[in-house]
Amino acid sequence: MKIDRLEHALPKMSEKALVRFVRRSVCQALMGAGKEADEGREVLDLVYVECSRRGKEKLYDTVYALVSRHPERCDLH
């Protein structure tokens, strides 16, 4: 994933798309390995900044907590 493209795409995402993206990024960071996990953590930082910019930190926190408690919801394949 190109981080610079992501920085431009995040502000344009709908809230629903952002929720899906947060979920996918959390799964990648928590369940991935090596480079995939590292990229997931970097993406999560950008996603959190966008959620914060929108005043939606709770959205990020809720999705993160849900995936952390139920990792079976991740399907990275």
PDB file of C-alpha atoms in Angstrom:
ATOM      1  CA  MET A   1       0.000   0.000   0.000  1.00  0.00           C
ATOM      2  CA  LYS A   2       1.281   3.417  -0.873  1.00  0.00           C
ATOM      3  CA  ILE A   3       1.199   5.523   2.278  1.00  0.00           C
ATOM      4  CA  ASP A   4       1.139   8.819   0.398  1.00  0.00           C
ATOM      5  CA  ARG A   5      -1.917   7.716  -1.617  1.00  0.00           C
ATOM      6  CA  LEU A   6      -3.595   6.567   1.583  1.00  0.00           C
ATOM      7  CA  GLU A   7      -3.063   9.978   3.177  1.00  0.00           C
ATOM      8  CA  HIS A   8      -5.024  11.529   0.313  1.00  0.00           C
ATOM      9  CA  ALA A   9      -7.728   8.845   0.204  1.00  0.00           C
ATOM     10  CA  LEU A  10      -8.621   8.740   3.909  1.00  0.00           C
ATOM     11  CA  PRO A  11     -10.225  12.201   4.109  1.00  0.00           C
ATOM     12  CA  LYS A  12     -12.452  11.307   1.147  1.00  0.00           C
ATOM     13  CA  MET A  13     -13.724   8.029   2.650  1.00  0.00           C
ATOM     14  CA  SER A  14     -17.250   7.811   3.944  1.00  0.00           C
ATOM     15  CA  GLU A  15     -17.628   6.877   7.589  1.00  0.00           C
ATOM     16  CA  LYS A  16     -18.784   3.382   6.590  1.00  0.00           C
ATOM     17  CA  ALA A  17     -15.742   2.892   4.362  1.00  0.00           C
ATOM     18  CA  LEU A  18     -13.514   4.180   7.145  1.00  0.00           C
ATOM     19  CA  VAL A  19     -14.959   1.615   9.576  1.00  0.00           C
ATOM     20  CA  ARG A  20     -14.240  -1.202   7.098  1.00  0.00           C
ATOM     21  CA  PHE A  21     -10.748   0.140   6.551  1.00  0.00           C
ATOM     22  CA  VAL A  22     -10.077   0.379  10.296  1.00  0.00           C
ATOM     23  CA  ARG A  23     -11.201  -3.236  10.718  1.00  0.00           C
ATOM     24  CA  ARG A  24      -9.004  -4.444   7.878  1.00  0.00           C
ATOM     25  CA  SER A  25      -6.010  -2.488   9.162  1.00  0.00           C
ATOM     26  CA  VAL A  26      -6.433  -3.758  12.727  1.00  0.00           C
ATOM     27  CA  CYS A  27      -6.647  -7.318  11.437  1.00  0.00           C
ATOM     28  CA  GLN A  28      -3.518  -6.823   9.369  1.00  0.00           C
ATOM     29  CA  ALA A  29      -1.604  -5.344  12.298  1.00  0.00           C
ATOM     30  CA  LEU A  30      -2.735  -7.911  14.863  1.00  0.00           C
ATOM     31  CA  MET A  31      -2.908 -11.057  12.772  1.00  0.00           C
ATOM     32  CA  GLY A  32      -0.321 -10.401  10.093  1.00  0.00           C
ATOM     33  CA  ALA A  33       3.314 -11.335  10.254  1.00  0.00           C
ATOM     34  CA  GLY A  34       6.505  -9.519   9.372  1.00  0.00           C
ATOM     35  CA  LYS A  35       6.169  -6.821   6.754  1.00  0.00           C
ATOM     36  CA  GLU A  36       2.376  -7.180   6.616  1.00  0.00           C
ATOM     37  CA  ALA A  37       2.056  -6.486  10.357  1.00  0.00           C
ATOM     38  CA  ASP A  38       4.512  -3.579  10.169  1.00  0.00           C
ATOM     39  CA  GLU A  39       2.560  -2.020   7.320  1.00  0.00           C
ATOM     40  CA  GLY A  40      -0.669  -2.579   9.229  1.00  0.00           C
ATOM     41  CA  ARG A  41       0.651  -0.666  12.236  1.00  0.00           C
ATOM     42  CA  GLU A  42       1.813   2.213  10.044  1.00  0.00           C
ATOM     43  CA  VAL A  43      -1.584   2.354   8.361  1.00  0.00           C
ATOM     44  CA  LEU A  44      -3.310   2.262  11.765  1.00  0.00           C
ATOM     45  CA  ASP A  45      -1.420   5.371  12.789  1.00  0.00           C
ATOM     46  CA  LEU A  46      -2.723   7.223   9.722  1.00  0.00           C
ATOM     47  CA  VAL A  47      -6.236   5.894  10.238  1.00  0.00           C
ATOM     48  CA  TYR A  48      -6.239   6.991  13.866  1.00  0.00           C
ATOM     49  CA  VAL A  49      -5.151  10.481  12.852  1.00  0.00           C
ATOM     50  CA  GLU A  50      -8.037  10.624  10.358  1.00  0.00           C
ATOM     51  CA  CYS A  51     -10.548   9.381  12.947  1.00  0.00           C
ATOM     52  CA  SER A  52      -9.224  11.965  15.367  1.00  0.00           C
ATOM     53  CA  ARG A  53      -9.479  14.716  12.749  1.00  0.00           C
ATOM     54  CA  ARG A  54     -13.147  13.789  12.293  1.00  0.00           C
ATOM     55  CA  GLY A  55     -13.745  13.606  16.036  1.00  0.00           C
ATOM     56  CA  LYS A  56     -14.400   9.857  15.715  1.00  0.00           C
ATOM     57  CA  GLU A  57     -11.724   8.443  18.017  1.00  0.00           C
ATOM     58  CA  LYS A  58     -14.389   6.262  19.634  1.00  0.00           C
ATOM     59  CA  LEU A  59     -15.077   4.652  16.248  1.00  0.00           C
ATOM     60  CA  TYR A  60     -11.435   3.616  16.009  1.00  0.00           C
ATOM     61  CA  ASP A  61     -11.310   2.455  19.638  1.00  0.00           C
ATOM     62  CA  THR A  62     -14.515   0.422  19.292  1.00  0.00           C
ATOM     63  CA  VAL A  63     -13.409  -1.386  16.138  1.00  0.00           C
ATOM     64  CA  TYR A  64      -9.939  -2.015  17.579  1.00  0.00           C
ATOM     65  CA  ALA A  65     -11.396  -3.468  20.783  1.00  0.00           C
ATOM     66  CA  LEU A  66     -13.897  -5.621  18.894  1.00  0.00           C
ATOM     67  CA  VAL A  67     -11.276  -7.150  16.613  1.00  0.00           C
ATOM     68  CA  SER A  68      -8.878  -7.634  19.538  1.00  0.00           C
ATOM     69  CA  ARG A  69     -11.547  -9.566  21.450  1.00  0.00           C
ATOM     70  CA  HIS A  70     -12.767 -11.500  18.383  1.00  0.00           C
ATOM     71  CA  PRO A  71      -9.783 -12.141  16.089  1.00  0.00           C
ATOM     72  CA  GLU A  72     -11.805 -14.818  14.308  1.00  0.00           C
ATOM     73  CA  ARG A  73     -13.525 -11.925  12.501  1.00  0.00           C
ATOM     74  CA  CYS A  74     -10.301 -11.334  10.587  1.00  0.00           C
ATOM     75  CA  ASP A  75      -9.991 -12.931   7.196  1.00  0.00           C
ATOM     76  CA  LEU A  76      -6.701 -11.781   5.727  1.00  0.00           C
ATOM     77  CA  HIS A  77      -6.710 -14.224   2.824  1.00  0.00           C
TER      78      HIS A  77
END
